[in-house]
Short mmCIF file of C-alpha atoms in Angstrom, two decimals:
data_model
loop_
_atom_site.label_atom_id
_atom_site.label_comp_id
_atom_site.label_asym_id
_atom_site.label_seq_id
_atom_site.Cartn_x
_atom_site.Cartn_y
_atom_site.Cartn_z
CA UNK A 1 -9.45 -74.30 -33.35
CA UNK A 2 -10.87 -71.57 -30.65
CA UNK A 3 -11.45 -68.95 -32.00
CA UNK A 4 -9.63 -65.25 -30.72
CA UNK A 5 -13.69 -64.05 -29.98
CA UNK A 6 -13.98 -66.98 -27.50
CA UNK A 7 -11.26 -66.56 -25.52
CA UNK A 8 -11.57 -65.17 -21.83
CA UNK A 9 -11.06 -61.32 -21.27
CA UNK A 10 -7.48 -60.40 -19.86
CA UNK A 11 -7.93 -58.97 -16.54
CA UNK A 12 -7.85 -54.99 -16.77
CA UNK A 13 -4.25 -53.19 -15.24
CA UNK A 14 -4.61 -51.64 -12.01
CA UNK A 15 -4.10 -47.94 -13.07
CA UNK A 16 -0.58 -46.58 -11.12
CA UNK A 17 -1.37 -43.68 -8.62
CA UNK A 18 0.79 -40.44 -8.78
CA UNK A 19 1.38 -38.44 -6.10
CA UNK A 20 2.65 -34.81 -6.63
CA UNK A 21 5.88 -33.20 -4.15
CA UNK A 22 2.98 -32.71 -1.21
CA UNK A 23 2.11 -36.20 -1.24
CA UNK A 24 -1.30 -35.81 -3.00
CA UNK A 25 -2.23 -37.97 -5.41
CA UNK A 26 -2.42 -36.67 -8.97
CA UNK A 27 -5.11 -37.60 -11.81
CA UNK A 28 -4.06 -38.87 -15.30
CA UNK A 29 -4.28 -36.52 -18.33
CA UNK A 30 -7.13 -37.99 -19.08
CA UNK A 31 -9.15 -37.69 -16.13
CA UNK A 32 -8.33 -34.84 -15.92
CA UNK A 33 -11.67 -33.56 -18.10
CA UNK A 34 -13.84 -35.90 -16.29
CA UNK A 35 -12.66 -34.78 -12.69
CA UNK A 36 -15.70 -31.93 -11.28
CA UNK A 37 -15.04 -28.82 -11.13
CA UNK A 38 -13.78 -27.99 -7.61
CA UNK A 39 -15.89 -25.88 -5.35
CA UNK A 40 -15.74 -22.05 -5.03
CA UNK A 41 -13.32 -20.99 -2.48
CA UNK A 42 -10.91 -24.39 -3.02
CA UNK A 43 -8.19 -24.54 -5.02
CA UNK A 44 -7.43 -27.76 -7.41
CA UNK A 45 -7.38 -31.32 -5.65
CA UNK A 46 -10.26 -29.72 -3.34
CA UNK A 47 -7.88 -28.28 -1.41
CA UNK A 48 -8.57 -24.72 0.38
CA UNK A 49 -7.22 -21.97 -1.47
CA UNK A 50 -4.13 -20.31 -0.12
CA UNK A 51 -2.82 -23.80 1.26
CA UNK A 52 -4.98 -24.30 4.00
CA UNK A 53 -2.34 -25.97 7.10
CA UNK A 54 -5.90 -28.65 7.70
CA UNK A 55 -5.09 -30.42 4.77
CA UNK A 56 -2.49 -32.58 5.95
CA UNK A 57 0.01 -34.69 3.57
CA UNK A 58 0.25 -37.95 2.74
CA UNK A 59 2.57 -38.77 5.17
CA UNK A 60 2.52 -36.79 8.31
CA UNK A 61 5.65 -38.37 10.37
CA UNK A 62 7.80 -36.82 7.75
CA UNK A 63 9.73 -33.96 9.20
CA UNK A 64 9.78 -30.59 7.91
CA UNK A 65 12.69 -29.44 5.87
CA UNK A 66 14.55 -26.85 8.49
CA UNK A 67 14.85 -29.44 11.61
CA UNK A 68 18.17 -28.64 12.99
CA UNK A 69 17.87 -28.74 16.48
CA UNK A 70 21.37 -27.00 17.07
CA UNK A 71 20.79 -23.90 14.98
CA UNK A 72 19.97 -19.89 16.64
CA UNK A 73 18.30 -17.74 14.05
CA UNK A 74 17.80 -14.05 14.60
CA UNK A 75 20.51 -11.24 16.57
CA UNK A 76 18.61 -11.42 19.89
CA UNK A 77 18.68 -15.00 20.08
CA UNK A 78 22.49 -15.40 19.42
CA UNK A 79 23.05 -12.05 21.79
CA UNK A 80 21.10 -13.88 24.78
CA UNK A 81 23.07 -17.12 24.10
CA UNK A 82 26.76 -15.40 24.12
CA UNK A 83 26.17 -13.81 26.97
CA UNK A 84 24.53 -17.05 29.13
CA UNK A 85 27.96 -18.51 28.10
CA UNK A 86 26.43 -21.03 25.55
CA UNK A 87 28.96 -22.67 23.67
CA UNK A 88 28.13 -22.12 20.25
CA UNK A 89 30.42 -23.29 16.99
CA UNK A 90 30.39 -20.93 14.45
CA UNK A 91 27.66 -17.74 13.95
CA UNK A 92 27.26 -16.39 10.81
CA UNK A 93 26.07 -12.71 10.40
CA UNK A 94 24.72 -10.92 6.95
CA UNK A 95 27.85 -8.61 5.20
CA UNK A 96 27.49 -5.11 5.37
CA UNK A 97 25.33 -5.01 8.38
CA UNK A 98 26.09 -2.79 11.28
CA UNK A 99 24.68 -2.18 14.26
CA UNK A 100 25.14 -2.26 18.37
CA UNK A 101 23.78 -5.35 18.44
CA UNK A 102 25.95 -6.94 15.43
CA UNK A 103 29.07 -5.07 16.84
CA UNK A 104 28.21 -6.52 20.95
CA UNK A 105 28.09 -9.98 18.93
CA UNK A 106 31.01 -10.10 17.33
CA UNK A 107 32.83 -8.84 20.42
CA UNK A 108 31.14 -11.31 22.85
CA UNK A 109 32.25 -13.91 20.35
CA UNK A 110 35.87 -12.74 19.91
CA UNK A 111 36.07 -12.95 23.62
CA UNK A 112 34.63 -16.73 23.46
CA UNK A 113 36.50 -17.56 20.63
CA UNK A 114 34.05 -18.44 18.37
CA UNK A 115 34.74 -17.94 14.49
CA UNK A 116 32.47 -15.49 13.50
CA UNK A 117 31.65 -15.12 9.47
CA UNK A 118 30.24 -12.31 7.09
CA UNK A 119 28.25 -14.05 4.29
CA UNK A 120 25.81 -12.65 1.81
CA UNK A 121 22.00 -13.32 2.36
CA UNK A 122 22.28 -16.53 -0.16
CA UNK A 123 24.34 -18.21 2.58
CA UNK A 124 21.88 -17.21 5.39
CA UNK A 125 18.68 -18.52 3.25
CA UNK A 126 20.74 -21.61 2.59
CA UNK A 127 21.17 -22.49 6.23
CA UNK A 128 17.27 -21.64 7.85
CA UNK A 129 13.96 -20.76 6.08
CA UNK A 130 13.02 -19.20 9.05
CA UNK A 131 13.30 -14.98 9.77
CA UNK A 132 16.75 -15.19 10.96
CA UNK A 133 17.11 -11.47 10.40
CA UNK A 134 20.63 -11.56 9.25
CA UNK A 135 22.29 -13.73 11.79
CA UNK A 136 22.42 -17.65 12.57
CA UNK A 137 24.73 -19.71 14.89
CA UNK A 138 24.91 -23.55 15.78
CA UNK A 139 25.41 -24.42 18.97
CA UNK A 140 27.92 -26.96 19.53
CA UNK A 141 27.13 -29.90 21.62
CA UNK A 142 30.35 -29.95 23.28
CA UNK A 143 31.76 -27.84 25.60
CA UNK A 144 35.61 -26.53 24.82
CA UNK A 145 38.16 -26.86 27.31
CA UNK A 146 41.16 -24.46 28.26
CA UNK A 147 43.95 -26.26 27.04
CA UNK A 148 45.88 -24.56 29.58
CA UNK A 149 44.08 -25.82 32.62
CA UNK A 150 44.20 -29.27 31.23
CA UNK A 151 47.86 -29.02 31.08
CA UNK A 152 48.72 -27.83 34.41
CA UNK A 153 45.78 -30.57 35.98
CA UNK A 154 47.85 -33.23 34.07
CA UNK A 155 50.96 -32.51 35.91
CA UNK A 156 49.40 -31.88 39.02
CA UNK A 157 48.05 -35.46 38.90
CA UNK A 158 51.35 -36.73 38.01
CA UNK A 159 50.41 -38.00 34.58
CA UNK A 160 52.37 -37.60 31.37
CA UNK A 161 50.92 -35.69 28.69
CA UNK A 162 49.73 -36.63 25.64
CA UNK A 163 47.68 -34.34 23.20
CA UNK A 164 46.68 -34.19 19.56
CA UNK A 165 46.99 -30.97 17.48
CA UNK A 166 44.86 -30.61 14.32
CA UNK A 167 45.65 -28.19 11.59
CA UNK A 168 42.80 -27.38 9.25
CA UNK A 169 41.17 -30.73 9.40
CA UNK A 170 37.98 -29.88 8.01
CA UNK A 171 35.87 -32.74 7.38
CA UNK A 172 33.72 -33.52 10.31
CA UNK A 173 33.75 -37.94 9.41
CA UNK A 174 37.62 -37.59 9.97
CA UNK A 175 37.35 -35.55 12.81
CA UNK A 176 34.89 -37.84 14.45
CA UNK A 177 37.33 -40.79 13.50
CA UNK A 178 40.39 -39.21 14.58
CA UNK A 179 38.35 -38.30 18.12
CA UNK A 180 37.52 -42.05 18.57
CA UNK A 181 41.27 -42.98 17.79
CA UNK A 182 42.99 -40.13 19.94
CA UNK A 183 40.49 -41.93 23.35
CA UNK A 184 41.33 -45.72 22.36
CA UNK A 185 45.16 -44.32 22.15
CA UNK A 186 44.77 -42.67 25.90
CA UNK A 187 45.10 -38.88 24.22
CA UNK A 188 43.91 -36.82 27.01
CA UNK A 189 42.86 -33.61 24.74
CA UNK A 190 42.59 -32.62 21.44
CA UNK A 191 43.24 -29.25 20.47
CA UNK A 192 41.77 -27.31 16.92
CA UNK A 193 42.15 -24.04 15.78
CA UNK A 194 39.24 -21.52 15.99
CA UNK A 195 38.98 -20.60 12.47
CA UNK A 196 39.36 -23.68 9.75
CA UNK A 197 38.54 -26.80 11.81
CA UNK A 198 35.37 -29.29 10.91
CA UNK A 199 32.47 -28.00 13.00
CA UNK A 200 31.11 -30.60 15.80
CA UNK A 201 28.04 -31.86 14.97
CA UNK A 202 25.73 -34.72 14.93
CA UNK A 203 27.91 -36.60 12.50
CA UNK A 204 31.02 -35.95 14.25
CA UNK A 205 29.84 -37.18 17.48
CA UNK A 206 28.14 -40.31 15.75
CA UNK A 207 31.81 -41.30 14.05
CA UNK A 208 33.58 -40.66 16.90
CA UNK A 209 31.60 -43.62 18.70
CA UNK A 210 30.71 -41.27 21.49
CA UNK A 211 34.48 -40.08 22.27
CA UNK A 212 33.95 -36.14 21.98
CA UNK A 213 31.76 -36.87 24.97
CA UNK A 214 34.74 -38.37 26.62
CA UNK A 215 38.10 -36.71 25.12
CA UNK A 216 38.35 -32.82 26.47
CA UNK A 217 38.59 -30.68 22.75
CA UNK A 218 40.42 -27.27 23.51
CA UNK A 219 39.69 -24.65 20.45
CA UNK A 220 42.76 -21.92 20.47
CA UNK A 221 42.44 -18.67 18.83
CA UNK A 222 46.16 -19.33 17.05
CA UNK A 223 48.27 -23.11 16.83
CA UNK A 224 51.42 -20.65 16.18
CA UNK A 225 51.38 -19.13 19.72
CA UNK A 226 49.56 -22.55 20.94
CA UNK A 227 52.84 -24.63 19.75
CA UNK A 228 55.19 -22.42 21.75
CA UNK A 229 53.13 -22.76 24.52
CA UNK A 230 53.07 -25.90 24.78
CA UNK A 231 57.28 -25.90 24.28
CA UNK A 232 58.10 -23.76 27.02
CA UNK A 233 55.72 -26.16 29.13
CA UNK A 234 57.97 -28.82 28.21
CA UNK A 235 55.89 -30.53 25.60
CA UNK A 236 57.43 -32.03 22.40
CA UNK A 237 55.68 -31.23 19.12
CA UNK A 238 55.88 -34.12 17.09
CA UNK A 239 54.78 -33.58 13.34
CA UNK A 240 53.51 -36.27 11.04
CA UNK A 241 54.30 -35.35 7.45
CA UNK A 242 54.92 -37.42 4.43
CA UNK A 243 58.12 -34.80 3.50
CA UNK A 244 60.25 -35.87 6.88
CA UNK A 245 63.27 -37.50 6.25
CA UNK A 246 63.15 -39.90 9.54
CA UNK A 247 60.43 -42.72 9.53
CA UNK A 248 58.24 -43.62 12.21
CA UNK A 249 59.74 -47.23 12.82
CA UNK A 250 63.03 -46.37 13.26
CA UNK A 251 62.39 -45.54 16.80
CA UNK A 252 64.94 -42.31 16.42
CA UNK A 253 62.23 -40.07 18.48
CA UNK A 254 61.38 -40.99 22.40
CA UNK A 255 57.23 -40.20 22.44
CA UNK A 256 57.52 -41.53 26.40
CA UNK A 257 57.71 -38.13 27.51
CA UNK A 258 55.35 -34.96 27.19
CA UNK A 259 54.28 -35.38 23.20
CA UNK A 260 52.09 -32.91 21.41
CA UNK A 261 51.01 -35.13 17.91
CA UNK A 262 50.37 -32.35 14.76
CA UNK A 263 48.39 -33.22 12.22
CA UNK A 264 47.85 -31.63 9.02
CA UNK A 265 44.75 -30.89 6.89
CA UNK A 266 43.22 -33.31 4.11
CA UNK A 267 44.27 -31.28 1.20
CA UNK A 268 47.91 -29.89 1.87
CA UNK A 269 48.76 -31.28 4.92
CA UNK A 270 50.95 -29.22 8.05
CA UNK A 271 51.07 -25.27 7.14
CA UNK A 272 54.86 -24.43 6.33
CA UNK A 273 54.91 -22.18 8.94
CA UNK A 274 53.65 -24.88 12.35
CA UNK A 275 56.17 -27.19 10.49
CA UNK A 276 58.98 -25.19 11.04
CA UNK A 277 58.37 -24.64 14.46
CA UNK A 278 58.04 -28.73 15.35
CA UNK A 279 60.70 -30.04 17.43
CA UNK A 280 60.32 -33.46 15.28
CA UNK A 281 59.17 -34.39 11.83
CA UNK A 282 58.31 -38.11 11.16
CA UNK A 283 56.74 -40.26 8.40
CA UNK A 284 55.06 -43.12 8.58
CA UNK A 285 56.56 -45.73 6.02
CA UNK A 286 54.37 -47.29 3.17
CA UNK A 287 54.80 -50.14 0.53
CA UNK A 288 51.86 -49.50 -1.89
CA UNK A 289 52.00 -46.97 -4.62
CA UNK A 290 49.53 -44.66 -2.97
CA UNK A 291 51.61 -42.32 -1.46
CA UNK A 292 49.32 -40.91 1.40
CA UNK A 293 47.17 -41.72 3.75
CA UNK A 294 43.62 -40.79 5.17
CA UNK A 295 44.29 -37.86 8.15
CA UNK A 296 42.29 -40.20 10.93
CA UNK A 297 43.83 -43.34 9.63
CA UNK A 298 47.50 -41.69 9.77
CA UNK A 299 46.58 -40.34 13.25
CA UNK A 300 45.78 -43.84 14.52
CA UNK A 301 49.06 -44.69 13.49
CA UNK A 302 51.26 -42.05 15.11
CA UNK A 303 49.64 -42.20 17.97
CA UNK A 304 49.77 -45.89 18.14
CA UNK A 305 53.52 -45.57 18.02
CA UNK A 306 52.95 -43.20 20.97
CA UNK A 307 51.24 -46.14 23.28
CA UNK A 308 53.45 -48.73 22.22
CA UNK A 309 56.80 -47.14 23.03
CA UNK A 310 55.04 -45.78 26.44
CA UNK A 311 54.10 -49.35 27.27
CA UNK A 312 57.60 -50.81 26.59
CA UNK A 313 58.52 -48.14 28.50
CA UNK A 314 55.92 -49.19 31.54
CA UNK A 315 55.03 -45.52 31.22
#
């Protein structure tokens, strides 16, 4: 019988390497004691004292933490940018400050329509790092349209309009979805309030499959005075809402003419008061128990109904 003396040494574990949040690696308690004491002037892991930037991390390719390349930090900045006409989505200024150059901001952006908001410092430090000295703004990578102009070209070029109204659709997936249904569907411009709509960004135009660089998006200051405009231009506001008492299918509403689609937000849907002023209200019929849909899946729908009854129609 061998004995437990003669048998052949197990191989020794290789001991795991830690690495700290830099990347560096880190010794184990007990090495800790045996590790030399770490020049004068350097602070532990031999590193220069006071963080020196030579001492690179682990990993170099990995990108800092405030990358946004769509982002304006500081009130000079976001002046210079409102008044080169950059289209920017939403700027964001620190409450209680005010100055000329706050004030010439907020009116430059009133005139642009852009949604300006007063948020405490913890909102400001949340978006940059960086000095933004009580103002930051992200420039949108689209470039709004005057929903007006786009109206009046569409009858000028003989073509029947067909738009998409959003109401308070805030997330920017289901905007990006409902973008890449309204261009398959032959929508020739959505149209979002200024205040309450999902901002375009990178994920927005990455769902949308590219069709915010294709489908004009017209932001209006108020949908209220927006829907009566496009009434007395002879559009028809059609609303989509779960509480209409004629179904989609039915056919009972002719979309082969100038149609305005509404839309209402995830959470409550159309607001009372754009419902009201719809010429029609529709549902769209379902079988399951789930008694409401997705906003971009819904959207696909209605405005399928839209392109089937105009090609029937050989509109």
């Amino acid at each position: 019988m061998e004995k437990s003396t003669d048998r052949p040494d197990r191989p020794l574990k290789e001991r795991r390497t830690y690495f700290d949040s830099e990347n560096r690696p880190v010794p184990r308690e007990r090495d800790r004691d045996e590790r030399p004491a770490a020049p004068r002037g350097e602070g532990r892991e031999g590193r220069p004292a006071g963080g020196d930037a030579s001492a690179k991390p682990r990993y170099p390719h990995r990108p800092a933490a405030d990358r946004s390349i769509d982002m304006l930090f500081g009130l000079r900045p976001i002046q210079e940018a409102l008044n080169a006409a950059r289209t920017l989505e939403k700027i964001y200024l620190l409450r209680g400050t005010k100055n000329s150059m706050t004030q010439e901001i907020t009116d430059l952006a009133k005139a642009a329509n852009i949604p300006v908001s007063l948020v405490p410092i913890e909102k400001l430090n949340d978006l940059t790092r960086k000095n933004h000295q009580g103002a930051v703004a992200f420039v949108s990578p689209i470039d709004y349209q005057p929903l007006d102009n786009i109206l009046a070209g569409l009858y000028e070029e003989g073509k029947v309009p067909l738009l998409l109204l959003l109401d308070r659709v805030t997330d920017v997936r289901n905007f990006g979805a409902i973008a890449r249904n309204a261009e398959c569907m032959g929508v020739h411009a959505i149209v979002v309030p200024s205040r309450g709509a999902a901002q375009i960004n990178g994920d927005a135009l990455k769902t949308s499959a590219g069709a915010l660089n294709i489908i004009p998006v017209c932001r209006e200051p108020n949908l209220k005075e927006t829907i009566s405009f496009l009434q007395q231009s002879g559009v028809t506001v059609v609303a989509c809402t779960e509480k209409a008492d004629a179904s989609l299918e039915a056919g009972t509403v002719d979309l082969t003419g100038p149609v305005a689609v509404l839309m209402g937000s995830e959470e409550d849907g159309i607001s009372p008061e754009y419902l009201k002023l719809a010429d029609h209200k529709l549902r769209i019929p379902m079988a399951g128990q789930i008694g409401s849909l997705n906003v971009s899946v819904a959207s696909g729908i209605m405005l399928f109904e839209v392109l089937r009854q105009r090609l029937l129609a050989g509109a």
